[in-house]
Coordinates of C-alpha atoms and ligand atoms in Angstrom, one line a residue:
X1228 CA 90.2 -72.4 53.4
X1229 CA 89.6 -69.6 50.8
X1230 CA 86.2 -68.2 51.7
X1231 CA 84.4 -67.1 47.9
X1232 CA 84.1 -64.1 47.0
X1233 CA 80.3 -63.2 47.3
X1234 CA 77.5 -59.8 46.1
X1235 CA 76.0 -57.8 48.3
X1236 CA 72.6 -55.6 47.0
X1237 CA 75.2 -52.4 47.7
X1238 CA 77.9 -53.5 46.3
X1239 CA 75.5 -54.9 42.9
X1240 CA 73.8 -51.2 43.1
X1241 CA 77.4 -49.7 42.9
X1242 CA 78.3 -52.1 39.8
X1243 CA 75.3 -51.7 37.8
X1244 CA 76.0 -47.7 38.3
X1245 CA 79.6 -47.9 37.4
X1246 CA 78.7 -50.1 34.0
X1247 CA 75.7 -47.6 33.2
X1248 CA 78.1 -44.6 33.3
X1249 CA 80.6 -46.1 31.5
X1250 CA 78.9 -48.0 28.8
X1251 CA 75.3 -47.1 29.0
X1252 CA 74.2 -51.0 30.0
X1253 CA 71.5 -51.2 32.0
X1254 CA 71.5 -54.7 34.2
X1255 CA 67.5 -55.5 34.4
X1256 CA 66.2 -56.8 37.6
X1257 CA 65.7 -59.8 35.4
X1258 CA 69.0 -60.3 34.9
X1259 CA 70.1 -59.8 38.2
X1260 CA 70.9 -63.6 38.9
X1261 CA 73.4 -64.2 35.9
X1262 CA 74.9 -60.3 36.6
X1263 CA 75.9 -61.3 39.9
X1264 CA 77.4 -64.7 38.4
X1265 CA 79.5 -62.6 35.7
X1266 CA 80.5 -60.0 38.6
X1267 CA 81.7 -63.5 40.9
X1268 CA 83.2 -65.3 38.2
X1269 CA 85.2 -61.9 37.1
X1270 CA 86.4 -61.4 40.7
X1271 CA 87.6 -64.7 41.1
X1272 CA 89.4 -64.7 38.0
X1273 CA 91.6 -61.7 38.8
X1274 CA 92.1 -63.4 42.2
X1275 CA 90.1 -60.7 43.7
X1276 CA 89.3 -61.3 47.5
X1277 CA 86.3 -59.8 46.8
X1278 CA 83.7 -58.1 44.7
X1279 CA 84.6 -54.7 46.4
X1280 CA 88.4 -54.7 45.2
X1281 CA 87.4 -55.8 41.7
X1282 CA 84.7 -52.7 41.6
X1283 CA 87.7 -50.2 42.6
X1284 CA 90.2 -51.8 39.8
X1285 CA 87.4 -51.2 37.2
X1286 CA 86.7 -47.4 38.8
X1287 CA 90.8 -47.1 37.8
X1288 CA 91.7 -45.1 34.3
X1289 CA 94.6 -47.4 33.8
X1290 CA 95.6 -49.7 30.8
X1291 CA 94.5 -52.8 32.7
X1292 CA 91.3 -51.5 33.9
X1293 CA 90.8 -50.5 30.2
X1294 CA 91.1 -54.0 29.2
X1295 CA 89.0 -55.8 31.9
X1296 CA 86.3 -53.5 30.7
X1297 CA 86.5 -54.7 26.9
X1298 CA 86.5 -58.2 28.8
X1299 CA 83.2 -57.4 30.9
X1300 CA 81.4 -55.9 28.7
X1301 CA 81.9 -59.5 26.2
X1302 CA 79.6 -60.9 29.3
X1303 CA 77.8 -58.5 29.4
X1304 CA 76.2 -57.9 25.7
X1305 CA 74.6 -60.3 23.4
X1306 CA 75.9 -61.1 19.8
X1307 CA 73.3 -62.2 18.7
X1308 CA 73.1 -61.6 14.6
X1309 CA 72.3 -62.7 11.5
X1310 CA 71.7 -61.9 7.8
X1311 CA 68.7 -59.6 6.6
X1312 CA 67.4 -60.1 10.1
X1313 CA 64.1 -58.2 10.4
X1314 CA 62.9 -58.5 6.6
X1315 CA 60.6 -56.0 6.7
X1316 CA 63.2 -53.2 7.9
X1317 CA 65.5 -54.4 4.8
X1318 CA 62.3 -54.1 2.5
X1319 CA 61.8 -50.7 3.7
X1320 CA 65.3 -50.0 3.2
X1321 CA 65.7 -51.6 -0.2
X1322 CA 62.6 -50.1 -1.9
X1323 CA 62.5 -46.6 -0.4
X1324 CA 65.6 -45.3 1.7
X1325 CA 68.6 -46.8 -0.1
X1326 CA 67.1 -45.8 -3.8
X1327 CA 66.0 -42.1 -2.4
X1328 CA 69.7 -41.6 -1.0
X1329 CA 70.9 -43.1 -4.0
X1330 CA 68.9 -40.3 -6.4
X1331 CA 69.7 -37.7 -3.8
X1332 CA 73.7 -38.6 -3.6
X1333 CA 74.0 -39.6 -7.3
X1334 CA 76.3 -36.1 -8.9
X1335 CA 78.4 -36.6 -5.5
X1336 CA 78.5 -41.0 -5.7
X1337 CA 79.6 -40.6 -1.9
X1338 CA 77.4 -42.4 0.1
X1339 CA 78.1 -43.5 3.9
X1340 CA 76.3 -45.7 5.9
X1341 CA 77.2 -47.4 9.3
X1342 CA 75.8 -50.3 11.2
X1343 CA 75.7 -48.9 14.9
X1344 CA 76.3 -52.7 17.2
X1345 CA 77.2 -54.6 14.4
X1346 CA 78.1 -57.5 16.1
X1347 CA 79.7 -60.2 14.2
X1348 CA 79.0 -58.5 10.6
X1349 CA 75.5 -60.1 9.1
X1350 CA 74.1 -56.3 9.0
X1351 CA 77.0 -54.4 7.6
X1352 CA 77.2 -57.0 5.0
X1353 CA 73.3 -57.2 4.5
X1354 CA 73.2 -53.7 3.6
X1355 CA 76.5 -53.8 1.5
X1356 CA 74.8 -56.6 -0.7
X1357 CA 71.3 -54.4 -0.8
X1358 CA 73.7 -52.0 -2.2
X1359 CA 75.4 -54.0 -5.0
X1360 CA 71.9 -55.1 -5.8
X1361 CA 70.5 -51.6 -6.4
X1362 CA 73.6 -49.7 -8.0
X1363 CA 74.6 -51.0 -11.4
X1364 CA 78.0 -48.8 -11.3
X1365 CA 78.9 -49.5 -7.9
X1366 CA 82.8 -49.2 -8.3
X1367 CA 82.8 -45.8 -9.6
X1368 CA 81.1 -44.6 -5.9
X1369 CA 82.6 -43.9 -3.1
X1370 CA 81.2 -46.3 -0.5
X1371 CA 81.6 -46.3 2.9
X1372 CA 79.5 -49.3 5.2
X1373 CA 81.3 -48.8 8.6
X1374 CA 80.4 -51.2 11.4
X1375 CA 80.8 -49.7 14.7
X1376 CA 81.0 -51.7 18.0
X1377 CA 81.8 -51.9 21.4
X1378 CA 83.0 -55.5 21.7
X1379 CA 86.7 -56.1 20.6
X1380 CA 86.0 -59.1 19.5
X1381 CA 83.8 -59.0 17.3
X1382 CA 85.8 -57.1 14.9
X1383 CA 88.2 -59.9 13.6
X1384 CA 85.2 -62.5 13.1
X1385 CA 83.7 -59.6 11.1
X1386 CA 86.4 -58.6 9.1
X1387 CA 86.9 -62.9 8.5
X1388 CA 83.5 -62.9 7.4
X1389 CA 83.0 -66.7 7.1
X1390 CA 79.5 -67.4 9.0
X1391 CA 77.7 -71.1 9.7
X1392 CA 74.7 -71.8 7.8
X1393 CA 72.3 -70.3 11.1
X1394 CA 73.1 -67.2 9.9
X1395 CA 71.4 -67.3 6.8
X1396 CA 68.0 -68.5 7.9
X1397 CA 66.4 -65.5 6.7
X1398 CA 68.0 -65.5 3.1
X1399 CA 67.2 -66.4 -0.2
X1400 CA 69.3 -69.1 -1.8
X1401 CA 70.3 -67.1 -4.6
X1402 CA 71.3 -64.0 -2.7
X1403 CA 73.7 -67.0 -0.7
X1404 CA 74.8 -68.2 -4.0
X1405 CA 76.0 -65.0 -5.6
X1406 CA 77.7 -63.4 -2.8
X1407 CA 79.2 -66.1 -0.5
X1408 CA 82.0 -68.8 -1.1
X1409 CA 81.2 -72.2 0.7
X1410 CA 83.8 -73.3 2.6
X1411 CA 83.1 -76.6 3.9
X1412 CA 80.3 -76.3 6.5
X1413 CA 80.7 -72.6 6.1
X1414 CA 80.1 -70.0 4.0
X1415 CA 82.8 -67.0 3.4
X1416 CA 81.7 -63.6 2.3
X1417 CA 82.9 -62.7 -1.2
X1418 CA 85.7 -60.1 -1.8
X1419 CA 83.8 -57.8 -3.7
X1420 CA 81.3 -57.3 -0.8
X1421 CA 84.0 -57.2 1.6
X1422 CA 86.1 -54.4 0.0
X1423 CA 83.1 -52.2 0.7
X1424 CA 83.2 -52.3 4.7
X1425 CA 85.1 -50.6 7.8
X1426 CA 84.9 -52.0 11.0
X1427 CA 86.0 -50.1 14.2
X1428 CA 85.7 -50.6 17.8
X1429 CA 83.4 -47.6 19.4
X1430 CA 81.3 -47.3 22.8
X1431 CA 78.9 -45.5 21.2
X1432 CA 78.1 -44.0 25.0
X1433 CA 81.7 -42.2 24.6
X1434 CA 81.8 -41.8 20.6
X1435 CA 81.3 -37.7 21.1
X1436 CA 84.9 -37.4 22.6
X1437 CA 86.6 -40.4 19.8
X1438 CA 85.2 -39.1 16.6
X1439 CA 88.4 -37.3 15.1
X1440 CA 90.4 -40.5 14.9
X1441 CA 86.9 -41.9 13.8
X1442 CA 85.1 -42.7 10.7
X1443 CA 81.7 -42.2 11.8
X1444 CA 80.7 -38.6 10.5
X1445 CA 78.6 -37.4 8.1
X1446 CA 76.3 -40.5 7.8
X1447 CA 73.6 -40.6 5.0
X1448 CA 71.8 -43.7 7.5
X1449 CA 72.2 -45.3 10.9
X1450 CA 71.1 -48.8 11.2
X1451 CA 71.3 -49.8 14.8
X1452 CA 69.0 -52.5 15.9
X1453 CA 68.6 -54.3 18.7
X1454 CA 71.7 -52.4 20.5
X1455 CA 69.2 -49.8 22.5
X1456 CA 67.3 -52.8 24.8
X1457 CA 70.7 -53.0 26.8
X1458 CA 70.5 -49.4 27.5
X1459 CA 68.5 -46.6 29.9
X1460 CA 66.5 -44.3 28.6
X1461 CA 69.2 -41.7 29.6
X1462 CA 71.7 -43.3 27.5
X1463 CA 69.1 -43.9 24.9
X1464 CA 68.8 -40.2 24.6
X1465 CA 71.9 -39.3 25.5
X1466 CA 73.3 -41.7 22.1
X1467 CA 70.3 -40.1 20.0
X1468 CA 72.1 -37.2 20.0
X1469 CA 75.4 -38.1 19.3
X1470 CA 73.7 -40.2 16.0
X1471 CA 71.9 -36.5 15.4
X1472 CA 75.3 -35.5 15.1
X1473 CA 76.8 -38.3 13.1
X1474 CA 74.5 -37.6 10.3
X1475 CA 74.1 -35.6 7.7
X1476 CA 71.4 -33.0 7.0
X1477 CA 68.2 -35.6 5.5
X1478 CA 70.4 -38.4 7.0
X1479 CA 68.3 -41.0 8.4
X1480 CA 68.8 -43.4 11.5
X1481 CA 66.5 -46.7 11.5
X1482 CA 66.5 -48.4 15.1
X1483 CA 64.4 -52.0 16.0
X1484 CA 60.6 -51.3 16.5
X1485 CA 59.7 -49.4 19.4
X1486 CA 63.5 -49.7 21.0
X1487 CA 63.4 -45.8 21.3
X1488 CA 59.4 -45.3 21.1
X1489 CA 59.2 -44.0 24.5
X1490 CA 61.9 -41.3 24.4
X1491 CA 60.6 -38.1 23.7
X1492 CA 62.9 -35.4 23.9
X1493 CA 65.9 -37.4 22.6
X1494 CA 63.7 -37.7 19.5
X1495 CA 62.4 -34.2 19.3
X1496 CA 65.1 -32.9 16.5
X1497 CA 64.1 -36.3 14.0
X1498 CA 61.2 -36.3 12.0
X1499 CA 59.6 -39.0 12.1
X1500 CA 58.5 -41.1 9.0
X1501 CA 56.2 -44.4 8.8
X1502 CA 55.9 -46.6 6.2
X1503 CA 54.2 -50.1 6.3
X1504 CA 57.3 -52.1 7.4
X1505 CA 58.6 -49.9 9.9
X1506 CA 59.2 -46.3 11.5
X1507 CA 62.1 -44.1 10.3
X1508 CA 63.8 -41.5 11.8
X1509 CA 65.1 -38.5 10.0
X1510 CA 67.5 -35.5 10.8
X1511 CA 65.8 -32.4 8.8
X1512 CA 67.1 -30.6 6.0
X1513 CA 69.7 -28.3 6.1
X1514 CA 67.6 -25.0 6.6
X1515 CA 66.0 -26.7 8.8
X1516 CA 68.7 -28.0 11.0
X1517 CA 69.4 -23.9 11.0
X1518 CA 65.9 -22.8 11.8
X1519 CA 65.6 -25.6 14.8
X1520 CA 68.8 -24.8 16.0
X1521 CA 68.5 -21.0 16.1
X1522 CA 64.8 -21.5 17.8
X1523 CA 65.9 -23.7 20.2
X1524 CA 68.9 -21.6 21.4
X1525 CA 66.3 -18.4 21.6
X1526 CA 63.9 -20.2 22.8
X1527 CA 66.7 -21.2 26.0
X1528 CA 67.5 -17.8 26.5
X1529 CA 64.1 -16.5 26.5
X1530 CA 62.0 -18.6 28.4
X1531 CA 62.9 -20.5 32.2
X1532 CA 63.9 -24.0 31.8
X1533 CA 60.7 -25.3 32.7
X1534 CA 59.0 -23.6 29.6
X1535 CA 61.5 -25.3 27.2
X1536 CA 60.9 -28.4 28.5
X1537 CA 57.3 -27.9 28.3
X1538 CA 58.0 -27.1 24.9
X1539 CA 60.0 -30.3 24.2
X1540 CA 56.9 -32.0 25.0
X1541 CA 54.9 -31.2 22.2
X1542 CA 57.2 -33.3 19.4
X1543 CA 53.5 -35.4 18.2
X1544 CA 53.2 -37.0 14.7
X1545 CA 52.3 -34.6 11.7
X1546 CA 51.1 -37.6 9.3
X1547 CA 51.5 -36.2 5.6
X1548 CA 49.7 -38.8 3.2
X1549 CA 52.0 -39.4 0.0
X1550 CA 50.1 -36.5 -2.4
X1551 CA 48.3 -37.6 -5.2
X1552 CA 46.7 -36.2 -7.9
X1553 CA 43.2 -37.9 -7.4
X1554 CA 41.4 -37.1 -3.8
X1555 CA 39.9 -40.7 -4.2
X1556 CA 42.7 -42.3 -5.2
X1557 CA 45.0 -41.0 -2.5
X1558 CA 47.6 -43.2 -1.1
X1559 CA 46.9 -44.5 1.9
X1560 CA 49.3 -47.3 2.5
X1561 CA 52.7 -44.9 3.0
X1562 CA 52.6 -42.3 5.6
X1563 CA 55.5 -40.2 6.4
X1564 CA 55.6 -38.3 9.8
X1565 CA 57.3 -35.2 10.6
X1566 CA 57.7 -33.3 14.0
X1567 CA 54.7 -30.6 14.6
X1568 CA 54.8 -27.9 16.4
X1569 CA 51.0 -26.7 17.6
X1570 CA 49.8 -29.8 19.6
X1571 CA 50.9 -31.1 23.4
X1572 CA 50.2 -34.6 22.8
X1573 CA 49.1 -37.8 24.4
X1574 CA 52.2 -40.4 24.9
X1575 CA 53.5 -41.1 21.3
X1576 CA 53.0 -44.5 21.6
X1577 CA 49.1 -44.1 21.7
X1578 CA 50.0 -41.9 18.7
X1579 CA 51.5 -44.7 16.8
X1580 CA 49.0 -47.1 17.7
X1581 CA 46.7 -45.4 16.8
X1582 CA 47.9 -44.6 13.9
X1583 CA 48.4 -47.9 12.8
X1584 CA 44.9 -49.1 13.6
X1585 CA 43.5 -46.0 11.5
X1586 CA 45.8 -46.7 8.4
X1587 CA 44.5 -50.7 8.7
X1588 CA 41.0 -49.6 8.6
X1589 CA 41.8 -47.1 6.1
X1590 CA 43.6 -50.2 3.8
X1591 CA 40.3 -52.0 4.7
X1592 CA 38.4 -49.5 3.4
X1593 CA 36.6 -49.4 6.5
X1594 CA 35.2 -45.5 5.9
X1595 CA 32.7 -45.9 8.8
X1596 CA 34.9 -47.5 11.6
X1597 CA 37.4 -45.1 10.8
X1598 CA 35.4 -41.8 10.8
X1599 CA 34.1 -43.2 13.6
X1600 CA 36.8 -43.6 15.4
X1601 CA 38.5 -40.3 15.0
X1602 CA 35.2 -39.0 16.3
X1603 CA 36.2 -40.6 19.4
X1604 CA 40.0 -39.4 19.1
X1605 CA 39.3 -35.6 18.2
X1606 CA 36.2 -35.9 21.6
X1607 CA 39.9 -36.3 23.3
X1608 CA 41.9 -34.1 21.3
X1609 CA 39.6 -31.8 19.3
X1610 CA 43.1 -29.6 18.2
X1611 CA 45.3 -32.8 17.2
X1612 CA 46.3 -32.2 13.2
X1613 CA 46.9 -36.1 12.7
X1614 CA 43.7 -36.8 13.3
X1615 CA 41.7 -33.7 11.9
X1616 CA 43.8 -34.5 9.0
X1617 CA 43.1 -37.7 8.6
X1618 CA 39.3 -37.6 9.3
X1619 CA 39.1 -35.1 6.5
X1620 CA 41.3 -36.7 4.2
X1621 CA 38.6 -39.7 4.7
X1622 CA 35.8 -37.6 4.3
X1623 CA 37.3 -36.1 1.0
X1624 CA 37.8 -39.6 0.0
X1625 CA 34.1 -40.7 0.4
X1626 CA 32.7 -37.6 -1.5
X1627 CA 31.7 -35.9 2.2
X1628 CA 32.8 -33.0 0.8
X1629 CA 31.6 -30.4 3.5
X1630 CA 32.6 -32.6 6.1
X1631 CA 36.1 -32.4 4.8
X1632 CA 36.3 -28.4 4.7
X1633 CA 34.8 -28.3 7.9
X1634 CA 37.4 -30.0 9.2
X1635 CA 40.5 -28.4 7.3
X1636 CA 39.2 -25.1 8.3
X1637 CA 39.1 -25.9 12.1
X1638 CA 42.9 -27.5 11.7
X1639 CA 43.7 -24.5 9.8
X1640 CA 42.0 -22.4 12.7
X1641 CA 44.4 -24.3 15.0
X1642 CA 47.6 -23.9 12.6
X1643 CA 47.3 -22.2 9.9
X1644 CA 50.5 -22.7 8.3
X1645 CA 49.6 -25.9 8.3
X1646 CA 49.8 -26.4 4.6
X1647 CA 48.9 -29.9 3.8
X1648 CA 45.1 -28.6 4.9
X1649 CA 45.3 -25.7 2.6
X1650 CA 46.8 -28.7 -0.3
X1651 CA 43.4 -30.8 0.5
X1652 CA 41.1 -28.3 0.0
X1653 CA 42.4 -26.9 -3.5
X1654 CA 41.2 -31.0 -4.4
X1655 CA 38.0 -30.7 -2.7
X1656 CA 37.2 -27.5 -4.1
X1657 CA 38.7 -28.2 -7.4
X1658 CA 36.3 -31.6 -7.2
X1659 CA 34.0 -29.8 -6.1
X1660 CA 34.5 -27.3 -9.2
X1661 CA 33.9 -24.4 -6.8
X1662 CA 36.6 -22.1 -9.4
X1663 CA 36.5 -19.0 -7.1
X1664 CA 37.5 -21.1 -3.7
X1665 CA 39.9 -22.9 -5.6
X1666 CA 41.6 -19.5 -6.6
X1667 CA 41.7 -18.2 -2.9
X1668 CA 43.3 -21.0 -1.4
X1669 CA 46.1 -20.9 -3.9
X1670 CA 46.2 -17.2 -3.8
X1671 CA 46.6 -17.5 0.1
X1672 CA 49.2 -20.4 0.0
X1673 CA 51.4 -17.8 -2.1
X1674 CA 50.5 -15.3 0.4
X1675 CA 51.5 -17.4 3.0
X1676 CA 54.8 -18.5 1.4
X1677 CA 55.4 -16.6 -1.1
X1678 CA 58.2 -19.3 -2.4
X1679 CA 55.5 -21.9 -2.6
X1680 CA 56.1 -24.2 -6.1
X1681 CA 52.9 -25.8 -5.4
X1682 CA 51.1 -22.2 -5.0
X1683 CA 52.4 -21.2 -8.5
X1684 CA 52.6 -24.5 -10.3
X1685 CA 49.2 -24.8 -9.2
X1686 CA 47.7 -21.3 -10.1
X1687 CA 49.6 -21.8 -13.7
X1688 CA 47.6 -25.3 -13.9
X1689 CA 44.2 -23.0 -13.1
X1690 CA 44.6 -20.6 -15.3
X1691 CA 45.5 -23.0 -18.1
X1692 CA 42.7 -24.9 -17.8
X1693 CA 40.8 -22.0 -17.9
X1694 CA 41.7 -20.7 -21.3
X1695 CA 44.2 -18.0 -20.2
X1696 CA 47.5 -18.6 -21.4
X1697 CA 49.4 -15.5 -20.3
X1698 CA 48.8 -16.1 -17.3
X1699 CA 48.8 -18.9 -16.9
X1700 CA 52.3 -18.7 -18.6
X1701 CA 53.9 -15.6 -15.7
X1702 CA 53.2 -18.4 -13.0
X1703 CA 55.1 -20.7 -14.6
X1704 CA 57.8 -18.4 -15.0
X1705 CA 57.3 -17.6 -11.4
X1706 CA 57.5 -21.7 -10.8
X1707 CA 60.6 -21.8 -12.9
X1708 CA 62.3 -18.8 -11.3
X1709 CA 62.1 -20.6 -7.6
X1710 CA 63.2 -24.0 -8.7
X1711 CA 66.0 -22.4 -10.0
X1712 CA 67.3 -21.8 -6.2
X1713 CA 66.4 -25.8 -5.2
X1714 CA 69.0 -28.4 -5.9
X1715 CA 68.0 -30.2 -8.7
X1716 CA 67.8 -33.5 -7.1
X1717 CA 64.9 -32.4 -4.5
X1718 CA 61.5 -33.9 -4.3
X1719 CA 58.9 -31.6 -3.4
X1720 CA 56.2 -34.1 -2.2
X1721 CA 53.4 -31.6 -2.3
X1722 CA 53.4 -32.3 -6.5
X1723 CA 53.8 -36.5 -6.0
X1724 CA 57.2 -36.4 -5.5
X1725 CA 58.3 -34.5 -8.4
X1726 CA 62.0 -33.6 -8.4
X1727 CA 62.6 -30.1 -9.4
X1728 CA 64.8 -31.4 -12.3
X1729 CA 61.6 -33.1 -13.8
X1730 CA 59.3 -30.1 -12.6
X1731 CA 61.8 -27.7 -14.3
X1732 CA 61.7 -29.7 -17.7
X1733 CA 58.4 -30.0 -18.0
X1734 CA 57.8 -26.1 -17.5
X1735 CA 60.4 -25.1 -19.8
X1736 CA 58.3 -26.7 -22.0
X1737 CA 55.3 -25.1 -21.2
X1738 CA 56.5 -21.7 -21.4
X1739 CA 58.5 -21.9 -24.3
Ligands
SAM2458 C1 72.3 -58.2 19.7 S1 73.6 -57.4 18.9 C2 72.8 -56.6 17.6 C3 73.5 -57.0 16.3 C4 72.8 -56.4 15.0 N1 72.6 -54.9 15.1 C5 71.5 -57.1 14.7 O1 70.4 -56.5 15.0 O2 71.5 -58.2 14.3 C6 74.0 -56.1 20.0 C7 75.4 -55.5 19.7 O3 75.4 -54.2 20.4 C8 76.8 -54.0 20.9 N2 76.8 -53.0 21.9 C9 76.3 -53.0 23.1 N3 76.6 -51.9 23.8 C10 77.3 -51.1 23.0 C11 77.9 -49.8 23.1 N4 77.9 -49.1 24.3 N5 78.6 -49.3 22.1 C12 78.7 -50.0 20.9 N6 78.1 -51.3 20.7 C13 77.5 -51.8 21.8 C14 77.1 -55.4 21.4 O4 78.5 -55.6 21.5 C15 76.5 -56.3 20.3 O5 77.4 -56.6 19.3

C-alpha cells in the first residue's frame, strides 16, 4: 500500500521560507495545522511521493513551477472583500483625500489610483463610484483605478463584476440602485463604472523588476488593506518601498489600521497624517523627495552604518493642528502628521495612542486631564515637539497665555526651525496685543526663511492694521512676488489652507 505523504517541522521550516521569499507570506504558528494540510493535499495532488519532492518542484524556475505557485498561493491567501468595507477609511477618502487630489490634479484631469490586493473587485469599484460621485465631468478626465493582485483568479470574477448581495452589507440602497444592474439573485456592476478600471495580476513582493510592462506608476493613492497581515515585517518594508516608488510626489498610500504601525524605517520617507477616521500615509513633495534623498545619500557616505540607522530611528509624529485664525477656536478634531527630525522617540505606537487619547480629551474639552497628562508625557520626554506642542496649543486655548510661550520657547530651544511654534506665538502675542513681540517673531520667521508667505502675508496684515499702508503694501508685494514661483493649485496650511491662487487674488486686490 501507498504510504501518505506526511510534514516534518524541517521540511514545514524550509516551506514557509521558500513561500516568504517568494511571495512575502508569512505562515503564523496559528496557522500551522491547515498549512501543513494545503502542503499534504498539494503533494498528493501532483502525485508527489512526498512533501520533499514537491518543495524542490516549487524551488524550479520553470513554466510548471510558475503555475503551481499561482495555484498555492489561491490556498494560501484570503479573498475576503466587499463593498465600501471599512466606512470610515471611505469617509476619509471621500471628504478629504479624493477632493484635495481632485483640486490638486484639476488643469492635468489625470488622476491614477490603484487598489493594491484587490481581490475580487469591491474596492476598485468602491473607489471608482466615490469618484463618479464627486466629479461632475468625469468623462472629460483621464482615469485610471487599477486593481493589482497576486491571485490569477481573481481577475476574471473582477473584470465580470456581478457580486451576491453579501457584498453589499455595508452599502446604502441608493448607491446599489444607481450603479448596479440586478441580475437575478445578483447584482452586476454597471458599465459606466466598469469602463473606469484595469485589473492586472502582480506579486506586489516582485513588482520592482515587472513595472515596465506594468501600469502601476505614478500613483496619486494606494489603497491596500488588509493585504499586509499575510506578510513579515521584512516584506512589509521591503513593499513600502516599492509603493514609495509607485507614487507620485504628494501621492498618498492608505493601508488597514495599524497593519504597518510597527514598521519604522519602512515608513521613514512618508509623512504621516491623522485624521479622525483613520491614519494616512504620504510621499512628500517634490523638493522634498530631492532634499530627503540628497540627505539620505550624504548622510550614508558620511556617517558608519550604525549612525544612519540610528538616525532612521527618530521618524516620531510632528502633529500640525489645521491653522486657524482664532487661537480659541482652533481645530482640534483633524490632525495631520508629518515626519520630524529633532526627537528619538518612544515606539510609534505609544505615539499614536497617545495621541489619540489627547485629541479625545481635547474633543471633550477636558483642558485639565489633558494638561495634565502631557505633564506626565513631557516628565518622560521633556524635548518631544508633539507634545510641547500640543500642551501649549492647550494652554493658548484656555487663555494660559505664559504657559503657552513658555512652552513654544523651550520647543523652539529644542528646534528652532520648528515653525508651527514660531506660528502660535504670533496668536498669543497678537491676543495678547503685545505689538512689539508680535513684530519679532514675524521679523525672525522671514529671517529664518526668507521665502516664508506667512512671514510676509502676516507682517503686511500688521502693518495694515496699524495704519501704515506703504508698508504694509511692499510686503504684500513681497507676498505676491513668492507666490508667483508656487503652483497655483497649492495650499499653504499655515494661512487655513489658502491656495496661492486665492491668496494671490486677494492681494492683487490689496495692492492695487
Ligand atoms: C483579504 S483580501 C483584501 C481585499 C481588499 N483589499 C479588502 O480589503 O477588501 C487580500 C488580497 O491580497 C492578495 N495578496 C496576497 N498576497 C499578495 C501579493 N504578494 N501580491 C499581491 N496581492 C497579494 C490576495 O490575493 C487577496 O486578494
Amino acid at each position: 500500500m501507498k504510504k501518505e505523504p506526511s510534514l516534518n517541522i524541517h521540511t514545514r521550516d524550509k516551506f514557509r521560507q521558500l513561500i516568504v521569499q517568494k511571495t512575502g507570506l508569512e505562515i503564523r504558528e496559528q496557522n500551522l495545522g491547515s498549512f501543513d494540510n494545503i502542503i499534504i493535499n498539494r503533494t498528493r495532488k501532483l502525485r508527489f511521493d512526498e512533501p520533499e519532492n514537491y518543495f524542490i518542484f516549487l524551488s524550479l524556475h520553470c513554466h510548471d513551477s510558475q503555475k503551481e505557485w499561482e495555484e498555492l498561493v489561491l490556498e494560501l491567501t484570503n479573498n475576503e472583500s466587499y463593498f465600501f468595507r471599512d466606512q470610515g477609511q471611505f469617509k476619509l477618502l471621500e471628504e478629504h483625500i479624493l477632493p484635495e487630489l481632485i483640486k490638486r490634479k484639476k488643469i492635468t484631469k489625470s488622476l491614477r489610483i490603484c487598489s493594491a490586493g484587490y481581490s475580487t473587485g469591491p474596492e476598485p469599484y468602491s473607489l471608482a463610484i466615490l469618484l463618479k460621485e464627486l466629479i461632475p465631468d468625469i468623462q472629460t478626465w483621464n482615469l485610471l483605478i487599477l486593481g493589482v493582485d497576486i491571485n490569477h483568479e481573481v481577475l476574471e470574477v473582477a473584470r465580470k463584476g456581478v457580486y451576491s448581495p453579501w457584498s453589499f452589507r455595508r452599502v446604502a440602497p441608493e448607491i446599489k440602485e444607481k450603479y448596479f444592474t440586478k441580475k437575478g439573485e445578483q447584482y452586476q456592476i454597471n458599465n459606466d463604472i466598469k469602463k473606469l478600471l484595469k485589473f492586472e495580476v502582480c506579486n506586489l513582493v516582485e513588482n520592482e523588476q515587472n513595472s515596465k510592462k506594468s501600469d502601476f506608476l505614478d500613483i496619486d493613492l494606494i489603497v491596500c488593506r488588509n493585504v499586509f497581515i499575510y506578510f513579515s515585517q521584512k516584506t512589509i518594508k521591503k513593499i513600502l518601498n516599492i509603493f514609495y516608488n509607485k507614487l507620485q510626489p504628494s501621492g498618498y498610500l492608505l493601508t488597514g489600521h495599524a497593519e504597518i504601525i510597527s514598521q519604522n524605517s519602512g515608513l521613514i520617507k512618508f509623512k504621516k497624517k491623522l485624521f479622525a477616521q483613520s491614519l494616512i500615509y504620504q510621499k512628500p513633495k517634490l523638493d522634498e523627495v530631492i532634499k530627503t534623498t540628497t540627505l539620505l545619500a550624504n548622510q550614508k557616505s558620511l556617517y558608519p552604518v550604525n549612525q544612519v540607522v540610528k538616525n532612521t530611528k527618530k521618524s516620531g509624529l510632528d502633529v500640525i493642528p489645521k491653522p486657524s485664525k482664532n487661537i480659541s477656536k482652533r481645530n482640534i478634531n483633524l490632525l495631520e502628521v508629518k515626519p520630524k527630525n529633532k526627537e528619538i522617540s518612544s515606539p510609534e505606537i505609544d505615539h499614536l495612542k497617545e495621541i489619540e487619547d489627547i485629541k479625545m480629551l481635547l474633543q471633550k474639552r477636558s483642558y485639565n486631564l489633558v494638561t495634565q497628562k502631557l505633564i506626565n508625557i513631557l516628565d518622560k520626554f521633556p524635548n518631544d515637539l508633539n507634545y510641547l506642542y500640543f500642551l501649549a496649543e492647550t494652554y493658548a486655548n484656555i487663555g494660559k497665555y505664559e504657559q503657552a510661550i513658555k512652552h513654544c520657547n523651550h520647543a523652539l530651544d529644542v528646534d528652532n526651525l520648528s515653525f508651527k511654534f514660531y506660528y502660535l506665538l504670533v496668536d498669543v502675542y497678537q491676543e495678547k496685543k503685545e505689538d512689539e513681540l508680535t513684530k519679532r517673531i514675524l521679523d525672525k520667521i522671514i529671517y529664518l526663511n526668507a521665502n516664508s508667505v506667512y512671514g510676509y502675508f502676516k507682517l503686511g496684515n500688521f502693518y495694515q492694521d496699524r495704519g501704515n499702508a506703504k508698508k504694509a503694501k511692499k510686503m504684500y508685494h513681497n507676498t505676491l512676488k513668492i507666490l508667483d514661483t508656487l503652483p497655483n493649485n497649492q495650499q499653504i496650511a499655515e494661512l487655513n489652507d489658502l491656495s496661492v491662487e486665492e491668496l494671490s487674488i486677494k492681494l492683487s486686490n490689496l495692492v492695487n
